[in-house]
Coordinates of C-alpha atoms in Angstrom, one line a residue:
M1 CA 0.0 0.0 0.0
E2 CA 3.0 2.2 0.3
M3 CA 2.9 5.4 -1.7
R4 CA 5.6 7.7 -0.8
K5 CA 6.4 10.9 -2.5
S6 CA 7.2 9.0 -5.7
I7 CA 3.7 7.4 -5.4
L8 CA 4.9 3.7 -5.1
A9 CA 7.8 1.6 -5.9
A10 CA 7.1 -0.6 -8.9
G11 CA 7.4 -4.3 -8.7
A12 CA 6.5 -6.8 -6.0
I13 CA 6.1 -5.5 -2.5
V14 CA 7.3 -7.8 0.3
V15 CA 6.2 -7.1 3.8
A16 CA 9.0 -8.3 6.0
A17 CA 8.3 -10.8 8.8
G18 CA 9.1 -10.0 12.3
L19 CA 7.8 -10.0 15.9
A20 CA 4.2 -9.2 15.7
F21 CA 4.0 -8.1 19.3
T22 CA 6.4 -5.3 20.0
G23 CA 5.2 -5.9 23.5
C24 CA 6.7 -9.4 23.4
S25 CA 10.1 -7.7 23.9
A26 CA 9.1 -4.4 25.4
G27 CA 6.0 -3.5 27.2
G28 CA 3.2 -5.6 25.9
G29 CA 2.3 -9.2 26.8
G30 CA 5.7 -10.6 27.3
G31 CA 4.5 -13.3 29.7
G32 CA 4.0 -11.0 32.6
D33 CA 1.2 -11.4 35.1
S34 CA -2.2 -9.9 34.1
S35 CA -3.6 -7.1 36.1
N36 CA -6.7 -7.6 38.2
K37 CA -8.0 -4.2 36.9
V38 CA -10.9 -4.4 34.5
L39 CA -10.8 -2.5 31.3
T40 CA -14.3 -1.5 30.3
I41 CA -15.0 -0.7 26.7
G42 CA -18.2 1.2 25.8
M43 CA -20.2 1.5 22.6
P44 CA -23.5 3.4 22.1
N45 CA -25.2 0.6 20.2
G46 CA -28.0 -0.6 22.4
P47 CA -28.8 -4.1 23.7
Q48 CA -27.3 -6.9 21.6
A49 CA -28.6 -10.3 20.4
P50 CA -26.4 -13.3 21.3
N51 CA -24.6 -13.6 18.0
Q52 CA -20.8 -13.8 18.2
N53 CA -20.2 -14.4 14.4
P54 CA -17.1 -12.3 13.5
L55 CA -18.0 -12.3 9.8
A56 CA -21.7 -11.4 10.0
T57 CA -22.4 -7.7 9.7
G58 CA -24.4 -6.5 12.7
S59 CA -23.4 -9.3 15.1
A60 CA -22.8 -8.4 18.7
S61 CA -19.1 -9.3 18.5
L62 CA -18.5 -6.9 15.6
S63 CA -20.9 -4.2 16.9
L64 CA -19.2 -4.0 20.3
G65 CA -15.7 -4.9 19.0
Y66 CA -14.8 -8.1 21.0
A67 CA -14.6 -10.1 17.8
Y68 CA -11.2 -8.4 17.3
V69 CA -9.6 -9.7 20.5
V70 CA -10.6 -13.3 19.7
Y71 CA -10.1 -13.4 15.9
E72 CA -7.1 -11.8 14.3
S73 CA -6.1 -10.3 10.9
L74 CA -3.3 -11.2 8.6
M75 CA -1.5 -8.0 9.1
Q76 CA -1.8 -4.9 11.3
I77 CA -2.1 -1.6 9.4
N78 CA -1.8 1.9 10.9
E79 CA -4.9 3.7 9.5
L80 CA -3.5 7.0 11.0
H81 CA -0.5 6.7 8.7
P82 CA -1.9 4.6 5.7
T83 CA 1.3 4.8 3.7
D84 CA 3.3 3.0 6.5
E85 CA 4.2 -0.6 5.8
P86 CA 1.9 -3.1 7.6
T87 CA 3.1 -5.1 10.6
P88 CA 3.1 -8.9 10.3
W89 CA 0.5 -10.6 12.4
L90 CA -1.1 -14.0 11.5
A91 CA 0.8 -13.6 8.2
E92 CA 4.6 -13.4 8.4
S93 CA 4.6 -11.7 5.0
V94 CA 2.4 -10.8 2.1
E95 CA 4.0 -10.5 -1.4
W96 CA 2.2 -8.9 -4.3
N97 CA 2.9 -9.1 -8.0
D98 CA 3.5 -6.0 -10.1
D99 CA -0.1 -5.3 -11.0
S100 CA -1.6 -6.3 -7.6
T101 CA -3.6 -9.2 -9.0
Q102 CA -1.9 -11.8 -6.9
A103 CA -0.9 -12.0 -3.2
I104 CA 1.3 -14.7 -1.7
I105 CA 0.6 -15.0 2.0
T106 CA 3.0 -16.8 4.3
A107 CA 1.4 -18.1 7.5
R108 CA 3.0 -17.5 10.9
D109 CA 4.4 -20.6 12.6
G110 CA 3.8 -21.5 16.2
V111 CA 0.2 -20.2 16.4
K112 CA -2.6 -22.3 17.9
W113 CA -6.4 -22.0 18.0
S114 CA -7.7 -21.5 21.5
D115 CA -9.0 -25.2 21.5
G116 CA -5.4 -26.3 21.0
E117 CA -5.5 -27.1 17.3
D118 CA -2.7 -25.8 15.1
F119 CA -3.2 -22.7 13.0
T120 CA -2.0 -23.3 9.4
A121 CA -2.1 -21.8 6.0
D122 CA -5.1 -24.0 5.3
D123 CA -7.1 -21.8 7.8
I124 CA -6.1 -18.7 5.8
A125 CA -7.1 -20.2 2.5
Y126 CA -10.4 -21.5 4.0
S127 CA -11.2 -18.1 5.4
I128 CA -10.7 -16.4 2.0
Q129 CA -12.5 -19.2 0.1
L130 CA -15.4 -18.9 2.5
R131 CA -15.8 -15.3 1.6
K132 CA -15.5 -16.1 -2.1
D133 CA -18.2 -18.8 -1.8
T134 CA -20.5 -16.7 0.4
P135 CA -21.5 -13.4 -1.2
E136 CA -23.3 -12.3 2.0
L137 CA -19.9 -12.3 3.8
N138 CA -17.8 -10.9 0.9
I139 CA -18.1 -7.2 1.5
D140 CA -14.5 -6.3 0.6
F141 CA -13.9 -8.2 -2.7
P142 CA -17.3 -8.9 -4.3
D143 CA -16.8 -11.0 -7.5
Q144 CA -13.1 -10.2 -7.4
Y145 CA -11.5 -13.4 -6.0
G146 CA -9.9 -15.8 -8.5
D147 CA -8.1 -19.1 -7.6
I148 CA -7.0 -19.7 -4.0
S149 CA -4.4 -22.4 -3.4
V150 CA -2.1 -23.7 -0.7
D151 CA 1.5 -24.8 -0.9
G152 CA 3.1 -25.6 2.4
N153 CA 2.8 -22.6 4.6
Q154 CA 1.9 -20.3 1.8
V155 CA -1.4 -19.2 0.3
T156 CA -1.7 -17.8 -3.2
V157 CA -4.7 -15.6 -3.8
D158 CA -5.5 -14.5 -7.3
F159 CA -7.8 -11.6 -8.0
T160 CA -9.8 -10.8 -11.2
T161 CA -8.8 -7.1 -11.1
S162 CA -6.0 -5.1 -9.6
Q163 CA -6.2 -4.6 -5.9
Y164 CA -3.6 -1.9 -5.5
V165 CA -6.1 0.4 -3.7
N166 CA -7.5 -2.5 -1.7
R167 CA -4.5 -4.2 -0.2
D168 CA -5.3 -3.1 3.3
K169 CA -8.7 -4.9 3.0
L170 CA -6.9 -8.2 2.5
Y171 CA -4.6 -7.4 5.4
K172 CA -7.6 -6.7 7.7
L173 CA -9.5 -9.9 7.0
L174 CA -10.3 -11.9 10.1
I175 CA -9.2 -15.5 10.0
V176 CA -11.5 -18.3 11.3
P177 CA -10.7 -22.0 12.0
E178 CA -11.5 -24.4 9.2
H179 CA -12.0 -27.3 11.6
I180 CA -14.9 -25.5 13.3
W181 CA -16.4 -23.5 10.4
A182 CA -16.4 -26.2 7.7
D183 CA -19.3 -27.9 9.4
V184 CA -21.6 -24.9 9.9
D185 CA -23.6 -22.4 7.9
P186 CA -21.3 -19.4 8.0
V187 CA -24.1 -16.9 7.7
Q188 CA -26.4 -18.4 10.4
F189 CA -23.6 -19.6 12.7
T190 CA -23.8 -17.7 16.1
D191 CA -20.3 -18.9 17.1
D192 CA -21.2 -19.3 20.8
E193 CA -17.7 -20.7 21.8
M194 CA -15.6 -18.3 19.8
I195 CA -12.5 -20.4 19.0
G196 CA -9.9 -18.0 17.8
T197 CA -6.1 -17.2 17.8
G198 CA -6.4 -13.9 19.7
P199 CA -5.4 -12.8 23.2
Y200 CA -8.8 -13.2 24.8
L201 CA -11.6 -15.8 25.2
L202 CA -15.3 -15.2 25.6
D203 CA -16.2 -15.5 29.3
Q204 CA -19.8 -14.3 29.8
F205 CA -22.4 -12.7 27.5
T206 CA -25.5 -10.6 28.3
P207 CA -27.4 -8.2 25.9
Q208 CA -25.9 -5.3 27.9
S209 CA -22.4 -6.5 28.8
V210 CA -19.8 -9.0 27.6
T211 CA -16.7 -10.1 29.6
M212 CA -13.5 -11.5 28.1
K213 CA -10.7 -13.4 29.9
P214 CA -7.1 -13.9 28.7
N215 CA -6.2 -16.7 26.4
P216 CA -3.5 -18.7 28.3
G217 CA -2.1 -20.2 25.1
Y218 CA -1.9 -17.0 23.1
W219 CA 1.0 -16.9 20.7
G220 CA 1.8 -13.3 21.5
G221 CA 2.3 -13.8 25.2
Q222 CA 0.0 -13.2 28.2
P223 CA -1.7 -9.7 27.9
K224 CA -1.3 -7.4 30.9
V225 CA -5.0 -6.5 30.9
G226 CA -6.7 -9.2 33.0
T227 CA -10.3 -8.7 32.2
L228 CA -12.1 -6.9 29.3
R229 CA -15.7 -5.9 29.7
Y230 CA -17.7 -4.5 26.8
D231 CA -20.7 -2.5 27.9
T232 CA -23.3 -1.2 25.5
F233 CA -25.2 2.1 26.0
N234 CA -28.4 3.2 24.4
D235 CA -27.0 6.3 22.7
N236 CA -24.1 8.8 22.5
N237 CA -25.2 10.6 25.7
G238 CA -25.2 7.4 27.6
L239 CA -21.7 6.5 26.6
T240 CA -20.5 10.1 27.1
T241 CA -21.8 9.9 30.7
A242 CA -20.1 6.6 31.3
L243 CA -16.8 7.9 30.0
T244 CA -16.9 11.0 32.1
T245 CA -17.7 9.1 35.3
G246 CA -15.1 6.5 34.6
E247 CA -17.7 3.7 34.2
A248 CA -16.2 3.1 30.8
Q249 CA -12.5 3.6 30.1
W250 CA -12.3 3.2 26.3
G251 CA -14.7 3.9 23.5
W252 CA -15.6 6.3 20.8
T253 CA -18.4 8.7 20.2
F254 CA -18.8 12.3 19.0
I255 CA -18.7 14.5 22.1
P256 CA -19.5 18.1 21.4
D257 CA -17.2 20.4 23.4
Y258 CA -15.2 17.3 24.4
E259 CA -12.5 19.4 26.2
N260 CA -15.0 20.7 28.8
T261 CA -17.5 17.8 28.7
F262 CA -15.0 15.0 29.0
I263 CA -11.4 15.9 29.5
A264 CA -11.9 18.6 32.1
K265 CA -13.5 16.0 34.4
D266 CA -10.0 14.4 34.9
P267 CA -7.3 16.2 32.8
E268 CA -4.6 13.9 34.1
H269 CA -6.3 10.7 33.0
F270 CA -9.0 11.5 30.4
H271 CA -7.9 11.7 26.8
Q272 CA -9.3 12.0 23.3
V273 CA -7.2 11.2 20.3
A274 CA -7.9 11.6 16.6
G275 CA -5.9 11.7 13.4
G276 CA -4.8 10.4 10.1
G277 CA -6.3 8.5 7.2
F278 CA -8.1 9.5 4.0
G279 CA -11.7 9.6 5.3
V280 CA -13.5 12.9 4.7
D281 CA -16.9 14.5 4.7
V282 CA -18.1 15.9 1.4
L283 CA -20.8 18.4 0.5
Y284 CA -22.2 16.4 -2.4
L285 CA -23.7 18.7 -5.0
N286 CA -26.3 17.5 -7.5
N287 CA -24.4 18.1 -10.7
E288 CA -27.6 17.5 -12.8
T289 CA -29.9 20.1 -11.3
K290 CA -29.7 23.9 -10.8
P291 CA -27.8 25.6 -9.5
F292 CA -25.0 23.0 -9.3
D293 CA -25.2 21.9 -12.9
D294 CA -23.0 24.9 -13.5
P295 CA -19.3 24.4 -12.6
A296 CA -18.9 28.2 -12.2
F297 CA -21.4 28.3 -9.3
R298 CA -19.9 25.2 -7.7
Q299 CA -16.5 26.9 -7.8
A300 CA -17.9 30.1 -6.4
L301 CA -19.5 28.3 -3.5
N302 CA -16.2 26.5 -2.8
L303 CA -14.5 29.9 -2.4
V304 CA -17.0 31.1 0.3
V305 CA -17.1 28.0 2.5
D306 CA -15.3 28.9 5.7
R307 CA -13.8 25.5 6.6
A308 CA -11.9 26.9 9.6
E309 CA -15.1 28.1 11.1
I310 CA -16.9 24.8 10.3
S311 CA -14.1 22.8 11.9
E312 CA -14.1 25.0 15.0
K313 CA -17.8 25.6 15.6
A314 CA -19.5 22.6 14.0
G315 CA -16.9 20.0 14.6
Y316 CA -15.6 21.4 18.0
G317 CA -12.1 20.8 16.6
V318 CA -12.8 17.0 16.5
W319 CA -13.0 17.0 12.7
P320 CA -9.8 18.8 11.3
Q321 CA -10.0 21.5 8.7
I322 CA -9.1 20.6 5.1
S323 CA -6.6 23.2 3.9
N324 CA -5.2 22.0 0.5
V325 CA -7.3 22.7 -2.7
T326 CA -7.1 19.0 -3.6
G327 CA -9.3 18.1 -0.7
L328 CA -6.8 15.7 0.7
P329 CA -6.3 15.4 4.5
Q330 CA -2.8 16.1 5.7
P331 CA -0.3 14.8 6.4
S332 CA -1.8 11.5 5.1
G333 CA -2.3 13.0 1.7
D334 CA 1.0 14.9 1.3
A335 CA 2.7 12.2 -0.9
Y336 CA -0.2 12.3 -3.3
I337 CA -0.6 16.1 -3.9
A338 CA 0.2 16.9 -7.5
P339 CA 3.2 19.3 -7.8
E340 CA 1.1 22.2 -9.1
F341 CA -1.2 22.0 -6.0
D342 CA 1.6 21.6 -3.4
G343 CA 1.1 24.5 -1.0
A344 CA -2.2 25.7 -2.7
E345 CA -4.4 26.5 0.2
L346 CA -8.2 26.9 0.4
E347 CA -9.1 30.4 1.5
V348 CA -12.4 32.3 1.8
D349 CA -12.5 34.8 -1.1
V350 CA -15.9 36.4 -1.6
D351 CA -14.6 38.9 -4.1
G352 CA -12.9 36.2 -6.2
A353 CA -16.1 34.1 -6.1
K354 CA -18.2 37.1 -7.3
Q355 CA -15.7 37.7 -10.1
L356 CA -16.1 34.0 -11.2
L357 CA -19.8 34.4 -11.3
T358 CA -19.6 37.7 -13.2
D359 CA -17.4 36.1 -15.8
A360 CA -19.9 33.3 -16.2
G361 CA -22.8 35.7 -16.8
Y362 CA -24.4 36.0 -13.4
T363 CA -25.8 39.3 -12.2
W364 CA -27.4 40.7 -9.1
D365 CA -30.8 42.3 -8.8
A366 CA -31.8 45.5 -7.0
S367 CA -31.9 43.6 -3.7
D368 CA -28.4 42.1 -4.3
K369 CA -29.9 38.7 -5.0
L370 CA -27.8 36.5 -7.3
V371 CA -29.4 35.8 -10.7
D372 CA -28.1 33.1 -13.0
P373 CA -27.5 33.6 -16.8
D374 CA -31.0 32.3 -17.5
G375 CA -32.5 35.1 -15.4
T376 CA -33.4 32.9 -12.5
A377 CA -32.7 33.8 -8.8
V378 CA -30.2 31.3 -7.4
T379 CA -31.7 29.2 -4.5
F380 CA -30.9 25.8 -3.1
T381 CA -31.6 23.5 -0.2
L382 CA -29.0 21.9 2.1
T383 CA -30.2 18.8 3.8
N384 CA -29.1 16.2 6.4
P385 CA -30.7 14.0 9.0
A386 CA -32.3 15.8 12.0
G387 CA -30.2 15.3 15.1
W388 CA -26.8 15.1 13.3
S389 CA -25.7 18.3 15.1
D390 CA -22.2 18.5 13.6
Y391 CA -23.5 18.2 10.0
L392 CA -26.4 20.6 10.5
S393 CA -24.2 23.2 12.1
A394 CA -21.8 22.9 9.2
L395 CA -24.7 23.4 6.8
D396 CA -25.7 26.6 8.6
I397 CA -22.2 28.0 8.0
I398 CA -22.2 26.9 4.4
K399 CA -25.6 28.7 4.0
A400 CA -24.1 31.9 5.4
G401 CA -21.3 31.7 2.9
A402 CA -23.8 31.3 0.0
E403 CA -25.7 34.3 1.2
E404 CA -22.4 36.3 0.9
L405 CA -22.9 35.7 -2.9
G406 CA -26.5 36.7 -2.9
A407 CA -27.7 33.1 -3.2
T408 CA -30.7 32.0 -1.0
A409 CA -29.9 28.8 0.8
T410 CA -32.2 26.9 3.2
V411 CA -31.2 24.2 5.7
E412 CA -33.8 21.4 5.9
P413 CA -33.3 18.6 8.4
A414 CA -34.6 15.2 7.1
V415 CA -35.8 12.0 8.7
Q416 CA -32.7 9.7 9.0
D417 CA -34.3 6.7 7.3
T418 CA -35.6 8.9 4.4
W419 CA -32.1 10.4 4.0
F420 CA -30.5 7.0 3.8
N421 CA -33.1 5.2 1.7
D422 CA -34.5 7.9 -0.6
I423 CA -32.6 11.2 -0.5
I424 CA -29.0 10.0 -0.9
P425 CA -29.3 7.0 -3.2
F426 CA -31.8 8.5 -5.7
G427 CA -30.2 11.9 -5.8
N428 CA -33.3 13.7 -4.3
F429 CA -31.2 16.6 -3.0
Q430 CA -29.4 19.7 -4.1
A431 CA -26.6 19.6 -1.5
T432 CA -26.0 17.2 1.4
L433 CA -23.1 16.2 3.6
H434 CA -21.9 12.6 3.4
W435 CA -18.7 10.7 4.2
T436 CA -16.3 8.8 1.9
D437 CA -14.4 5.6 2.4
G438 CA -10.9 5.8 3.8
G439 CA -8.4 3.3 2.4
S440 CA -4.7 3.4 2.1
T441 CA -4.6 5.8 -0.9
P442 CA -6.8 8.7 -2.0
W443 CA -8.5 6.6 -4.6
N444 CA -11.6 5.9 -2.5
L445 CA -12.0 9.6 -1.7
Y446 CA -11.9 10.7 -5.3
S447 CA -13.8 7.7 -6.6
N448 CA -16.6 8.1 -4.2
I449 CA -17.1 11.7 -5.4
M450 CA -16.2 11.6 -9.1
D451 CA -16.1 8.1 -10.6
G452 CA -18.2 7.6 -13.7
A453 CA -18.0 3.9 -13.1
S454 CA -20.5 4.6 -10.2
Y455 CA -22.7 6.9 -12.2
V456 CA -26.4 6.1 -12.5
P457 CA -29.2 8.5 -13.7
L458 CA -31.2 10.5 -11.1
G459 CA -33.9 8.3 -9.7
E460 CA -31.8 5.1 -9.8
T461 CA -29.9 3.8 -6.8
A462 CA -26.4 5.1 -6.6
N463 CA -23.8 3.5 -4.3
W464 CA -21.3 6.4 -4.7
N465 CA -21.0 9.4 -6.9
F466 CA -24.2 10.7 -5.4
G467 CA -23.8 14.1 -7.1
R468 CA -23.8 12.3 -10.6
Y469 CA -20.6 13.9 -11.8
Q470 CA -19.5 12.7 -15.3
N471 CA -16.1 13.2 -16.8
D472 CA -14.7 10.5 -19.0
A473 CA -11.1 11.6 -18.4
V474 CA -11.5 11.3 -14.7
T475 CA -13.2 7.9 -14.9
Q476 CA -10.3 6.6 -17.0
A477 CA -7.8 8.1 -14.7
L478 CA -9.3 6.5 -11.6
A479 CA -9.3 3.1 -13.4
A480 CA -5.7 3.7 -14.5
F481 CA -4.6 4.6 -10.9
K482 CA -6.3 1.4 -9.5
G483 CA -4.8 -0.9 -12.1
A484 CA -1.3 0.6 -12.6
S485 CA 1.9 -1.2 -11.7
D486 CA 4.3 1.8 -11.9
D487 CA 4.7 5.1 -10.2
A488 CA 4.6 7.2 -13.3
T489 CA 1.2 5.9 -14.4
R490 CA -0.3 6.6 -11.0
A491 CA 1.2 10.0 -10.8
E492 CA -0.1 10.9 -14.2
A493 CA -3.6 9.6 -13.3
M494 CA -3.6 11.6 -10.0
Q495 CA -2.8 14.8 -11.9
V496 CA -5.8 14.3 -14.1
I497 CA -8.1 13.5 -11.1
Q498 CA -6.9 16.5 -9.1
D499 CA -7.1 18.9 -12.0
A500 CA -10.8 18.1 -12.4
F501 CA -11.5 18.2 -8.7
V502 CA -10.0 21.6 -8.3
N503 CA -11.3 23.2 -11.5
D504 CA -14.7 21.5 -11.7
A505 CA -15.6 21.4 -8.0
P506 CA -17.9 18.3 -8.4
G507 CA -18.3 18.2 -4.6
L508 CA -16.8 20.1 -1.7
V509 CA -14.6 18.3 0.8
I510 CA -15.4 20.0 4.1
W511 CA -13.3 18.4 6.8
S512 CA -11.4 15.2 7.4
R513 CA -13.0 12.4 9.4
P514 CA -10.2 10.8 11.4
A515 CA -10.5 7.9 13.7
V516 CA -11.5 9.3 17.1
A517 CA -11.4 7.5 20.5
Q518 CA -11.7 8.5 24.1
Y519 CA -9.8 6.6 26.9
S520 CA -8.8 6.8 30.5
T521 CA -5.4 6.0 31.9
V522 CA -6.6 5.5 35.5
N523 CA -6.1 1.7 35.2
Y524 CA -4.0 1.3 32.0
T525 CA -1.5 3.3 29.9
G526 CA -0.1 2.7 26.4
F527 CA -3.1 3.7 24.2
P528 CA -2.4 5.4 20.9
S529 CA -1.8 9.1 21.5
E530 CA -1.0 12.3 19.7
D531 CA 2.7 11.7 20.5
D532 CA 2.6 8.1 19.6
P533 CA -0.1 7.5 16.9
Y534 CA 0.9 3.8 16.3
A535 CA -2.6 2.6 15.5
N536 CA -6.3 3.6 14.9
P537 CA -7.2 4.3 18.5
Q538 CA -10.7 2.7 18.3
P539 CA -11.4 -0.6 20.0
T540 CA -13.6 -1.8 17.1
G541 CA -11.1 -3.1 14.6
P542 CA -8.3 -5.6 14.1
Q543 CA -5.9 -3.1 15.7
A544 CA -7.5 -3.9 19.1
A545 CA -5.1 -6.9 19.5
L546 CA -2.1 -4.6 18.8
I547 CA -3.3 -1.9 21.2
L548 CA -3.9 -4.5 24.0
S549 CA -0.4 -5.8 23.5
K550 CA 0.9 -2.3 24.4
L551 CA -1.2 -1.6 27.5
E552 CA 0.4 -1.7 30.9
P553 CA -1.2 -1.3 34.4
T554 CA -1.0 2.3 35.5
K555 CA 1.7 2.6 38.2

């Protein structure tokens, strides 16, 4: 996945094997005694049904995150620094061919399942074949797996298309034991015993709380956290209260004014960390209806959106400001910014925006209302679900910017289900905020906004490109970036993509959406921090096993 300043070294990429647990040699589960202090992890997801299946979307184990301390991934990736090389985990190495259509996975030796059976390359091959054969479980690579074969301790996975932009998805796949799963329906299986390779075992389950105990045979050594408890709360407010009272010591939720609401309650021990990655929130603009069918108006609106104010007042500083004209979060995106846009900053420029409009044939009436070249007053509606306070506050600031141009904008909250099921997919909006995927390159960000491969007419269901942007050169460049095997091709493709993004303004990237987590160091230290951002800080991903290997009882 590496894409340094030169975009990526051509040829096969070999991820070197090494000790998976840095804590095995320094500070993490190197066989020391576990603490008797409980680490309580909270999520605002409501009561859970007794389903532990780590592959079934919506299961309790995935919803609350305890799947990730029982089942492990092939590699560990640092989503805060997506261009970093992955860390070996259940795989000692992964080698890709030049065009990223084949991965050779070498299984780690000396690993056992928690029932004492040996972990082998066959388990890796089975776990991937299981996804290939079960579309309901194959979210990451639908219809993209080719042949899957085993030779000794190596698994060769062929793909039908280049996976250059999706390598991290392979690294993050959770591996399950063939000797258990081969005899069950993988979709309906509730996995009550949870036989995994990870550092913890399921102890007790209730719909409100799940406890985990250390796995005495864990290949990475005995973890220092003796008991994990996963509590579920009915909403964000419930989890916020639990975090501020110390009832929960690790979790993630959006806390408005988090410095006063949360950290101020115990500044020595309470922390919030956020950063990194390519996830952003975008103001999708309906490119097929007025006023956003005109690139000049889209560009003008882009010049009056005050992203600094939005980040400070709507995002409470949690969602960092986007500064570069390419829309890329920094520093994650620094290596991908085309030379002509390096250092080109987004700035509010009302006069410049009005000049753009004047040059495009816009005028103003006697009341200073903006009138388009057809003689129609410029109006539009901004919409997002009611209750999404950060989004709606951001829309209010965007509305104020539009009014600086003389355009009349209205913010209309929507019913959440209507927004998800009608407004967004069918294009029943003029402007709306929505997130993009992250990934290890900017491909997802730009593809989600601009890719003609995702285009469908208004009224049909769109999975991405909700604004219905169409540009054949961009579509071809996105495909070229995804399938390229050399730096020069990717750099050339990125130049085309960013030229169109900057000059066409098909959608407006508003702020970055980094991984955010809250934690307390009253009982344990070693969490990812601003000074040591070694992993996505959230407990609901494969990185949980890595983080737990770093935790030490507070002295």
